[in-house]
PDB file of C-alpha atoms in Angstrom:
ATOM      1  CA  ARG A   1      -7.771  14.703   0.218  1.00  0.00           C
ATOM      2  CA  ILE A   2      -3.891  15.105   0.882  1.00  0.00           C
ATOM      3  CA  ASP A   3      -3.558  16.729   4.145  1.00  0.00           C
ATOM      4  CA  ALA A   4       0.163  16.477   5.760  1.00  0.00           C
ATOM      5  CA  ALA A   5      -1.606  16.843   9.388  1.00  0.00           C
ATOM      6  CA  PRO A   6      -2.653  14.685  12.196  1.00  0.00           C
ATOM      7  CA  ILE A   7      -5.670  12.653  11.442  1.00  0.00           C
ATOM      8  CA  SER A   8      -8.635  14.680  11.576  1.00  0.00           C
ATOM      9  CA  ASP A   9     -11.393  12.726   9.482  1.00  0.00           C
ATOM     10  CA  GLN A  10     -11.757   9.517   7.628  1.00  0.00           C
ATOM     11  CA  ALA A  11     -13.970   9.880   4.793  1.00  0.00           C
ATOM     12  CA  CYS A  12     -17.014  11.952   3.484  1.00  0.00           C
ATOM     13  CA  VAL A  13     -19.223  12.575   0.490  1.00  0.00           C
ATOM     14  CA  THR A  14     -18.940  16.146  -0.716  1.00  0.00           C
ATOM     15  CA  GLN A  15     -21.932  18.139  -1.840  1.00  0.00           C
ATOM     16  CA  GLU A  16     -20.835  17.532  -5.481  1.00  0.00           C
ATOM     17  CA  LYS A  17     -21.304  13.896  -4.464  1.00  0.00           C
ATOM     18  CA  GLY A  18     -17.758  12.632  -4.693  1.00  0.00           C
ATOM     19  CA  ILE A  19     -16.300  10.453  -1.901  1.00  0.00           C
ATOM     20  CA  GLU A  20     -13.219  11.977  -0.440  1.00  0.00           C
ATOM     21  CA  LEU A  21     -10.506   9.991   1.746  1.00  0.00           C
ATOM     22  CA  TYR A  22      -8.024  11.509   3.567  1.00  0.00           C
ATOM     23  CA  GLU A  23      -4.500  10.870   2.923  1.00  0.00           C
ATOM     24  CA  THR A  24      -3.293  10.690   6.780  1.00  0.00           C
ATOM     25  CA  PHE A  25      -6.130   8.397   7.592  1.00  0.00           C
ATOM     26  CA  LEU A  26      -5.157   6.021   4.938  1.00  0.00           C
ATOM     27  CA  GLN A  27      -1.605   5.835   6.034  1.00  0.00           C
ATOM     28  CA  TYR A  28      -2.817   5.159   9.292  1.00  0.00           C
ATOM     29  CA  LEU A  29      -5.090   2.521   7.934  1.00  0.00           C
ATOM     30  CA  TRP A  30      -2.212   0.588   6.196  1.00  0.00           C
ATOM     31  CA  CYS A  31      -0.169   0.443   9.512  1.00  0.00           C
ATOM     32  CA  LEU A  32      -3.254  -1.305  11.266  1.00  0.00           C
ATOM     33  CA  SER A  33      -3.351  -3.463   7.971  1.00  0.00           C
ATOM     34  CA  TYR A  34       0.131  -4.258   8.086  1.00  0.00           C
ATOM     35  CA  ALA A  35       0.480  -5.107  12.045  1.00  0.00           C
ATOM     36  CA  GLY A  36      -3.021  -7.004  12.212  1.00  0.00           C
ATOM     37  CA  TYR A  37      -2.023  -9.209   9.292  1.00  0.00           C
ATOM     38  CA  VAL A  38       1.436  -9.827  10.821  1.00  0.00           C
ATOM     39  CA  PHE A  39       0.043 -10.506  14.198  1.00  0.00           C
ATOM     40  CA  PHE A  40      -2.422 -13.023  12.640  1.00  0.00           C
ATOM     41  CA  ARG A  41       0.114 -14.907  10.379  1.00  0.00           C
ATOM     42  CA  GLU A  42       3.214 -14.869  12.796  1.00  0.00           C
ATOM     43  CA  GLY A  43       1.275 -14.800  15.999  1.00  0.00           C
ATOM     44  CA  PHE A  44      -1.540 -17.503  15.248  1.00  0.00           C
ATOM     45  CA  MET A  45      -1.522 -19.253  11.866  1.00  0.00           C
ATOM     46  CA  ASN A  46       2.133 -20.063  11.366  1.00  0.00           C
ATOM     47  CA  PRO A  47       2.368 -21.574  15.144  1.00  0.00           C
ATOM     48  CA  HIS A  48      -1.288 -23.221  14.553  1.00  0.00           C
ATOM     49  CA  MET A  49       0.016 -24.997  11.337  1.00  0.00           C
ATOM     50  CA  ALA A  50       3.190 -25.907  13.103  1.00  0.00           C
ATOM     51  CA  GLY A  51       1.327 -27.381  15.973  1.00  0.00           C
ATOM     52  CA  THR A  52       2.980 -25.079  18.548  1.00  0.00           C
ATOM     53  CA  PHE A  53       0.331 -22.419  19.250  1.00  0.00           C
ATOM     54  CA  LYS A  54      -0.212 -22.192  22.841  1.00  0.00           C
ATOM     55  CA  GLY A  55      -2.917 -19.647  22.870  1.00  0.00           C
ATOM     56  CA  VAL A  56      -0.421 -16.913  23.621  1.00  0.00           C
ATOM     57  CA  LEU A  57       1.054 -14.834  20.834  1.00  0.00           C
ATOM     58  CA  ASP A  58       4.917 -15.096  20.495  1.00  0.00           C
ATOM     59  CA  VAL A  59       5.665 -11.125  20.739  1.00  0.00           C
ATOM     60  CA  GLY A  60       9.411 -12.350  20.542  1.00  0.00           C
ATOM     61  CA  ASN A  61       9.135 -12.948  16.804  1.00  0.00           C
ATOM     62  CA  PRO A  62      11.261 -10.350  14.976  1.00  0.00           C
ATOM     63  CA  PHE A  63       8.422 -10.014  12.590  1.00  0.00           C
ATOM     64  CA  MET A  64       5.939  -9.174  15.178  1.00  0.00           C
ATOM     65  CA  LYS A  65       8.645  -6.673  16.590  1.00  0.00           C
ATOM     66  CA  LYS A  66       8.533  -4.892  13.233  1.00  0.00           C
ATOM     67  CA  ALA A  67       4.729  -4.772  13.196  1.00  0.00           C
ATOM     68  CA  GLU A  68       4.579  -3.522  16.752  1.00  0.00           C
ATOM     69  CA  ALA A  69       6.939  -0.820  15.384  1.00  0.00           C
ATOM     70  CA  VAL A  70       4.466  -0.185  12.467  1.00  0.00           C
ATOM     71  CA  LEU A  71       1.474  -0.032  14.606  1.00  0.00           C
ATOM     72  CA  GLN A  72       3.027   2.511  17.239  1.00  0.00           C
ATOM     73  CA  LEU A  73       3.832   4.872  14.081  1.00  0.00           C
ATOM     74  CA  GLY A  74       0.304   4.526  12.539  1.00  0.00           C
ATOM     75  CA  LEU A  75      -1.087   5.309  15.850  1.00  0.00           C
ATOM     76  CA  SER A  76       1.264   8.727  16.208  1.00  0.00           C
ATOM     77  CA  LEU A  77      -0.651  10.116  13.244  1.00  0.00           C
ATOM     78  CA  ARG A  78      -3.575  10.572  15.596  1.00  0.00           C
ATOM     79  CA  THR A  79      -1.465  13.358  17.141  1.00  0.00           C
ATOM     80  CA  GLU A  80       1.341  14.306  14.883  1.00  0.00           C
ATOM     81  CA  TYR A  81       2.420  14.016  11.360  1.00  0.00           C
ATOM     82  CA  SER A  82       6.046  13.105   9.992  1.00  0.00           C
ATOM     83  CA  PRO A  83       6.583  11.191   6.857  1.00  0.00           C
ATOM     84  CA  GLU A  84      10.144  10.886   7.641  1.00  0.00           C
ATOM     85  CA  ARG A  85       9.340   8.585  10.528  1.00  0.00           C
ATOM     86  CA  PHE A  86       8.223   5.835   8.501  1.00  0.00           C
ATOM     87  CA  ASP A  87      11.727   5.442   7.134  1.00  0.00           C
ATOM     88  CA  GLY A  88      13.348   2.219   8.047  1.00  0.00           C
ATOM     89  CA  VAL A  89      10.078   0.381   8.806  1.00  0.00           C
ATOM     90  CA  PRO A  90       8.261  -1.902   5.984  1.00  0.00           C
ATOM     91  CA  ASN A  91       6.005   0.155   3.896  1.00  0.00           C
ATOM     92  CA  PRO A  92       4.386  -0.239   0.588  1.00  0.00           C
ATOM     93  CA  ILE A  93       7.268   2.001  -0.771  1.00  0.00           C
ATOM     94  CA  GLU A  94      10.521   0.576   0.761  1.00  0.00           C
ATOM     95  CA  HIS A  95      10.682  -2.566   2.302  1.00  0.00           C
ATOM     96  CA  ASP A  96      13.198  -5.584   2.293  1.00  0.00           C
ATOM     97  CA  ALA A  97      13.048  -8.791   0.436  1.00  0.00           C
ATOM     98  CA  ILE A  98      11.834 -10.632   3.653  1.00  0.00           C
ATOM     99  CA  ASP A  99       8.938  -8.364   4.248  1.00  0.00           C
ATOM    100  CA  LYS A 100       7.871  -8.566   0.835  1.00  0.00           C
ATOM    101  CA  ASP A 101       5.156 -11.089   1.413  1.00  0.00           C
ATOM    102  CA  HIS A 102       3.786  -9.355   4.695  1.00  0.00           C
ATOM    103  CA  VAL A 103       3.838  -6.169   2.740  1.00  0.00           C
ATOM    104  CA  GLU A 104       1.709  -7.466  -0.211  1.00  0.00           C
ATOM    105  CA  LYS A 105      -0.539  -9.180   1.955  1.00  0.00           C
ATOM    106  CA  ALA A 106      -1.176  -6.073   4.022  1.00  0.00           C
ATOM    107  CA  ASN A 107      -1.861  -4.056   0.444  1.00  0.00           C
ATOM    108  CA  ALA A 108      -4.760  -6.560   0.028  1.00  0.00           C
ATOM    109  CA  ILE A 109      -6.358  -6.076   3.392  1.00  0.00           C
ATOM    110  CA  PHE A 110      -5.891  -2.044   3.059  1.00  0.00           C
ATOM    111  CA  ALA A 111      -7.460  -2.572  -0.220  1.00  0.00           C
ATOM    112  CA  ALA A 112     -10.201  -4.299   1.454  1.00  0.00           C
ATOM    113  CA  ALA A 113     -10.585  -1.955   4.373  1.00  0.00           C
ATOM    114  CA  ALA A 114     -10.678   1.012   1.952  1.00  0.00           C
ATOM    115  CA  SER A 115     -13.166  -0.756  -0.190  1.00  0.00           C
ATOM    116  CA  PHE A 116     -15.601  -0.944   2.807  1.00  0.00           C
ATOM    117  CA  ILE A 117     -15.179   2.762   3.777  1.00  0.00           C
ATOM    118  CA  ILE A 118     -15.695   3.793  -0.100  1.00  0.00           C
ATOM    119  CA  VAL A 119     -18.767   1.333  -0.335  1.00  0.00           C
ATOM    120  CA  HIS A 120     -20.194   2.680   3.031  1.00  0.00           C
ATOM    121  CA  GLU A 121     -20.032   6.326   1.884  1.00  0.00           C
ATOM    122  CA  PHE A 122     -21.317   5.126  -1.405  1.00  0.00           C
ATOM    123  CA  ALA A 123     -24.333   3.719   0.394  1.00  0.00           C
ATOM    124  CA  HIS A 124     -25.089   7.467   1.974  1.00  0.00           C
ATOM    125  CA  PHE A 125     -25.584   8.603  -1.637  1.00  0.00           C
ATOM    126  CA  TYR A 126     -27.676   5.696  -2.700  1.00  0.00           C
ATOM    127  CA  MET A 127     -30.140   5.511   0.229  1.00  0.00           C
ATOM    128  CA  GLY A 128     -30.396   9.439  -0.092  1.00  0.00           C
ATOM    129  CA  HIS A 129     -28.947  10.539   3.194  1.00  0.00           C
ATOM    130  CA  VAL A 130     -26.475  13.102   1.268  1.00  0.00           C
ATOM    131  CA  GLY A 131     -28.138  16.396   1.063  1.00  0.00           C
ATOM    132  CA  THR A 132     -30.515  16.110   4.171  1.00  0.00           C
ATOM    133  CA  VAL A 133     -29.924  17.008   7.720  1.00  0.00           C
ATOM    134  CA  ALA A 134     -29.773  13.918  10.416  1.00  0.00           C
ATOM    135  CA  PHE A 135     -29.145  14.128  14.008  1.00  0.00           C
ATOM    136  CA  GLY A 136     -29.145  11.761  16.764  1.00  0.00           C
ATOM    137  CA  SER A 137     -31.009   8.555  16.401  1.00  0.00           C
ATOM    138  CA  GLN A 138     -31.973   8.930  12.800  1.00  0.00           C
ATOM    139  CA  SER A 139     -27.984   9.930  12.070  1.00  0.00           C
ATOM    140  CA  LYS A 140     -26.974   6.547  13.878  1.00  0.00           C
ATOM    141  CA  ALA A 141     -29.742   4.730  12.044  1.00  0.00           C
ATOM    142  CA  ASP A 142     -28.326   6.101   8.694  1.00  0.00           C
ATOM    143  CA  GLU A 143     -24.653   5.159   9.783  1.00  0.00           C
ATOM    144  CA  SER A 144     -25.768   1.746  10.630  1.00  0.00           C
ATOM    145  CA  ALA A 145     -27.813   1.346   7.226  1.00  0.00           C
ATOM    146  CA  ALA A 146     -24.675   2.224   5.319  1.00  0.00           C
ATOM    147  CA  ASP A 147     -22.339  -0.419   7.298  1.00  0.00           C
ATOM    148  CA  ALA A 148     -25.047  -3.246   6.424  1.00  0.00           C
ATOM    149  CA  TYR A 149     -25.284  -2.270   2.732  1.00  0.00           C
ATOM    150  CA  ALA A 150     -21.311  -2.450   2.800  1.00  0.00           C
ATOM    151  CA  LEU A 151     -21.065  -5.363   4.645  1.00  0.00           C
ATOM    152  CA  HIS A 152     -23.721  -7.224   2.701  1.00  0.00           C
ATOM    153  CA  VAL A 153     -21.828  -5.912  -0.705  1.00  0.00           C
ATOM    154  CA  ILE A 154     -18.638  -7.578   0.659  1.00  0.00           C
ATOM    155  CA  ARG A 155     -20.368 -11.045   1.514  1.00  0.00           C
ATOM    156  CA  GLN A 156     -21.657 -11.553  -1.583  1.00  0.00           C
ATOM    157  CA  SER A 157     -17.989 -12.145  -2.939  1.00  0.00           C
ATOM    158  CA  MET A 158     -17.156 -14.395  -0.319  1.00  0.00           C
ATOM    159  CA  GLY A 159     -17.457 -17.976  -0.216  1.00  0.00           C
ATOM    160  CA  LYS A 160     -15.502 -18.842  -3.101  1.00  0.00           C
ATOM    161  CA  GLU A 161     -11.936 -19.065  -1.537  1.00  0.00           C
ATOM    162  CA  GLN A 162     -10.973 -19.074   2.173  1.00  0.00           C
ATOM    163  CA  ARG A 163      -7.894 -16.830   1.624  1.00  0.00           C
ATOM    164  CA  ARG A 164     -10.130 -14.065  -0.272  1.00  0.00           C
ATOM    165  CA  ASP A 165     -12.598 -14.541   2.807  1.00  0.00           C
ATOM    166  CA  VAL A 166      -9.967 -14.105   5.311  1.00  0.00           C
ATOM    167  CA  THR A 167      -8.713 -10.774   3.517  1.00  0.00           C
ATOM    168  CA  HIS A 168     -12.189  -9.393   3.321  1.00  0.00           C
ATOM    169  CA  ILE A 169     -12.797 -10.141   6.965  1.00  0.00           C
ATOM    170  CA  LEU A 170      -9.524  -8.532   8.029  1.00  0.00           C
ATOM    171  CA  GLY A 171     -10.165  -5.854   5.943  1.00  0.00           C
ATOM    172  CA  VAL A 172     -13.491  -4.973   7.695  1.00  0.00           C
ATOM    173  CA  THR A 173     -12.054  -5.505  10.812  1.00  0.00           C
ATOM    174  CA  THR A 174      -9.173  -3.392  10.242  1.00  0.00           C
ATOM    175  CA  ALA A 175     -11.367  -0.566   8.835  1.00  0.00           C
ATOM    176  CA  LEU A 176     -13.673  -0.746  12.294  1.00  0.00           C
ATOM    177  CA  THR A 177     -10.896  -1.188  14.521  1.00  0.00           C
ATOM    178  CA  SER A 178      -9.338   1.838  13.227  1.00  0.00           C
ATOM    179  CA  LEU A 179     -12.473   3.784  14.303  1.00  0.00           C
ATOM    180  CA  MET A 180     -12.276   2.145  17.572  1.00  0.00           C
ATOM    181  CA  LEU A 181      -8.534   3.674  18.076  1.00  0.00           C
ATOM    182  CA  LEU A 182      -9.655   7.054  17.124  1.00  0.00           C
ATOM    183  CA  THR A 183     -12.455   6.717  19.825  1.00  0.00           C
ATOM    184  CA  PRO A 184     -10.698   5.524  22.740  1.00  0.00           C
ATOM    185  CA  ASP A 185     -13.911   5.820  24.902  1.00  0.00           C
ATOM    186  CA  LEU A 186     -15.504   3.737  22.597  1.00  0.00           C
ATOM    187  CA  ARG A 187     -18.647   5.932  22.264  1.00  0.00           C
ATOM    188  CA  GLY A 188     -19.644   7.070  18.701  1.00  0.00           C
ATOM    189  CA  GLY A 189     -21.174  10.471  20.130  1.00  0.00           C
ATOM    190  CA  GLU A 190     -24.496  11.749  19.187  1.00  0.00           C
ATOM    191  CA  ASP A 191     -24.646  10.980  15.436  1.00  0.00           C
ATOM    192  CA  HIS A 192     -22.687   7.562  15.096  1.00  0.00           C
ATOM    193  CA  PRO A 193     -22.893   3.934  16.851  1.00  0.00           C
ATOM    194  CA  ASP A 194     -20.201   3.052  19.092  1.00  0.00           C
ATOM    195  CA  PRO A 195     -17.372   1.482  17.174  1.00  0.00           C
ATOM    196  CA  ASP A 196     -17.548  -1.762  19.196  1.00  0.00           C
ATOM    197  CA  GLU A 197     -21.084  -2.447  18.145  1.00  0.00           C
ATOM    198  CA  ARG A 198     -20.326  -1.750  14.732  1.00  0.00           C
ATOM    199  CA  LEU A 199     -17.865  -4.287  14.690  1.00  0.00           C
ATOM    200  CA  ARG A 200     -20.179  -6.582  16.636  1.00  0.00           C
ATOM    201  CA  CYS A 201     -22.728  -6.177  14.078  1.00  0.00           C
ATOM    202  CA  ALA A 202     -20.439  -6.570  11.479  1.00  0.00           C
ATOM    203  CA  VAL A 203     -19.371 -10.103  12.398  1.00  0.00           C
ATOM    204  CA  GLU A 204     -23.120 -11.218  12.565  1.00  0.00           C
ATOM    205  CA  ILE A 205     -23.801  -9.943   9.146  1.00  0.00           C
ATOM    206  CA  LEU A 206     -20.803 -11.573   7.687  1.00  0.00           C
ATOM    207  CA  GLY A 207     -21.720 -14.956   8.938  1.00  0.00           C
ATOM    208  CA  VAL A 208     -18.108 -15.425  10.412  1.00  0.00           C
ATOM    209  CA  GLU A 209     -17.472 -19.358  10.682  1.00  0.00           C
ATOM    210  CA  ASP A 210     -14.421 -21.209  11.216  1.00  0.00           C
ATOM    211  CA  GLU A 211     -11.421 -20.472  13.516  1.00  0.00           C
ATOM    212  CA  SER A 212      -9.059 -18.647  11.021  1.00  0.00           C
ATOM    213  CA  GLN A 213     -11.724 -16.357  10.135  1.00  0.00           C
ATOM    214  CA  TRP A 214     -12.279 -15.616  14.222  1.00  0.00           C
ATOM    215  CA  ALA A 215      -8.652 -15.136  14.619  1.00  0.00           C
ATOM    216  CA  ALA A 216      -8.580 -12.795  12.010  1.00  0.00           C
ATOM    217  CA  ILE A 217     -11.274 -10.782  13.495  1.00  0.00           C
ATOM    218  CA  SER A 218      -9.494 -11.114  16.972  1.00  0.00           C
ATOM    219  CA  MET A 219      -6.505  -9.444  15.924  1.00  0.00           C
ATOM    220  CA  GLY A 220      -8.448  -6.147  15.643  1.00  0.00           C
ATOM    221  CA  LEU A 221      -9.476  -6.362  19.214  1.00  0.00           C
ATOM    222  CA  TYR A 222      -5.828  -7.511  19.992  1.00  0.00           C
ATOM    223  CA  LEU A 223      -4.744  -4.129  18.386  1.00  0.00           C
ATOM    224  CA  TRP A 224      -7.008  -2.085  20.632  1.00  0.00           C
ATOM    225  CA  CYS A 225      -6.410  -4.124  23.682  1.00  0.00           C
ATOM    226  CA  LYS A 226      -2.762  -3.319  23.024  1.00  0.00           C
ATOM    227  CA  THR A 227      -3.217   0.286  23.365  1.00  0.00           C
ATOM    228  CA  HIS A 228      -5.636   0.098  26.467  1.00  0.00           C
ATOM    229  CA  PRO A 229      -4.114  -2.623  28.657  1.00  0.00           C
ATOM    230  CA  HIS A 230      -5.533  -0.700  31.667  1.00  0.00           C
ATOM    231  CA  GLU A 231      -8.962  -0.693  30.571  1.00  0.00           C
ATOM    232  CA  ILE A 232      -9.831  -4.155  29.177  1.00  0.00           C
ATOM    233  CA  MET A 233      -8.565  -7.507  30.742  1.00  0.00           C
ATOM    234  CA  VAL A 234      -7.365  -9.465  27.790  1.00  0.00           C
ATOM    235  CA  PRO A 235      -7.784 -13.156  28.168  1.00  0.00           C
ATOM    236  CA  ARG A 236      -4.294 -14.606  27.569  1.00  0.00           C
ATOM    237  CA  LYS A 237      -5.798 -18.155  26.697  1.00  0.00           C
ATOM    238  CA  GLY A 238      -9.167 -19.392  25.676  1.00  0.00           C
ATOM    239  CA  ASP A 239     -11.237 -22.263  24.182  1.00  0.00           C
ATOM    240  CA  SER A 240     -11.437 -20.294  20.906  1.00  0.00           C
ATOM    241  CA  PHE A 241     -10.819 -17.234  19.174  1.00  0.00           C
ATOM    242  CA  LYS A 242     -14.769 -16.805  18.912  1.00  0.00           C
ATOM    243  CA  ASP A 243     -14.804 -16.912  22.737  1.00  0.00           C
ATOM    244  CA  PHE A 244     -11.900 -14.281  22.914  1.00  0.00           C
ATOM    245  CA  PHE A 245     -13.854 -11.896  20.431  1.00  0.00           C
ATOM    246  CA  TYR A 246     -17.081 -12.173  22.496  1.00  0.00           C
ATOM    247  CA  LEU A 247     -15.579 -11.955  25.906  1.00  0.00           C
ATOM    248  CA  VAL A 248     -13.696  -8.669  25.074  1.00  0.00           C
ATOM    249  CA  VAL A 249     -16.515  -6.751  23.411  1.00  0.00           C
ATOM    250  CA  ASN A 250     -18.405  -7.709  26.429  1.00  0.00           C
ATOM    251  CA  GLN A 251     -16.011  -6.202  28.595  1.00  0.00           C
ATOM    252  CA  MET A 252     -15.779  -3.179  26.209  1.00  0.00           C
ATOM    253  CA  ARG A 253     -19.733  -2.772  26.885  1.00  0.00           C
ATOM    254  CA  GLU A 254     -19.421  -3.133  30.304  1.00  0.00           C
ATOM    255  CA  HIS A 255     -16.518  -0.466  30.362  1.00  0.00           C
ATOM    256  CA  LYS A 256     -18.662   2.181  28.842  1.00  0.00           C
ATOM    257  CA  THR A 257     -21.450   1.653  31.451  1.00  0.00           C
ATOM    258  CA  LYS A 258     -19.020   2.718  34.347  1.00  0.00           C
TER     259      LYS A 258
END
């Protein structure tokens, strides 16, 4: 659905049993895909492979600065819409040659994120949720079941190539992080599970193992923490990205109880 307006919704299953994705939300999702990948690649993987990673992302890296600009533009779509604002920053249509690899990788992550959302919506149809009225705990159970269905479909395609696995993981993380950034209080309301709990469950279902996969997942939390520095104490160093992930999500859980 093309709607030249701030983000109002992400996706839905229509009464005609079609799946609609909202254009502004998709632009926002691509921005998160790009920022998350560049932070992961330039902030962690490249320094890690060079043996220079010290536990802190290098925010002075010029690619990281571009990613920050794209992230902020994506976040601005939560409250206002102006396509001209994306001129001059990397995007799928226009970008400098030096940004080509990052844009192409972001496109793949975006496709993985959109696929997760589409399969989640399909699951509502497949499981008989469409056309019925559910509220409260039943609605939350339906959403969790749709997440689990989509994650199991994605997991079936994993395990063949590590690079593809990281793309899938970044896609799922980006999709769920996008919901966290749309709900700053981290509450899903009466009819949806809390988005941080959805991310925690996704990690467990996907069976994340090695450090590069944990680093990919942690980039989603990094994006959230960057926009809420006053709410969550972000650990600058840790024994592993797995430790970082659980430390932050546990702080998120504690924050909601205050």
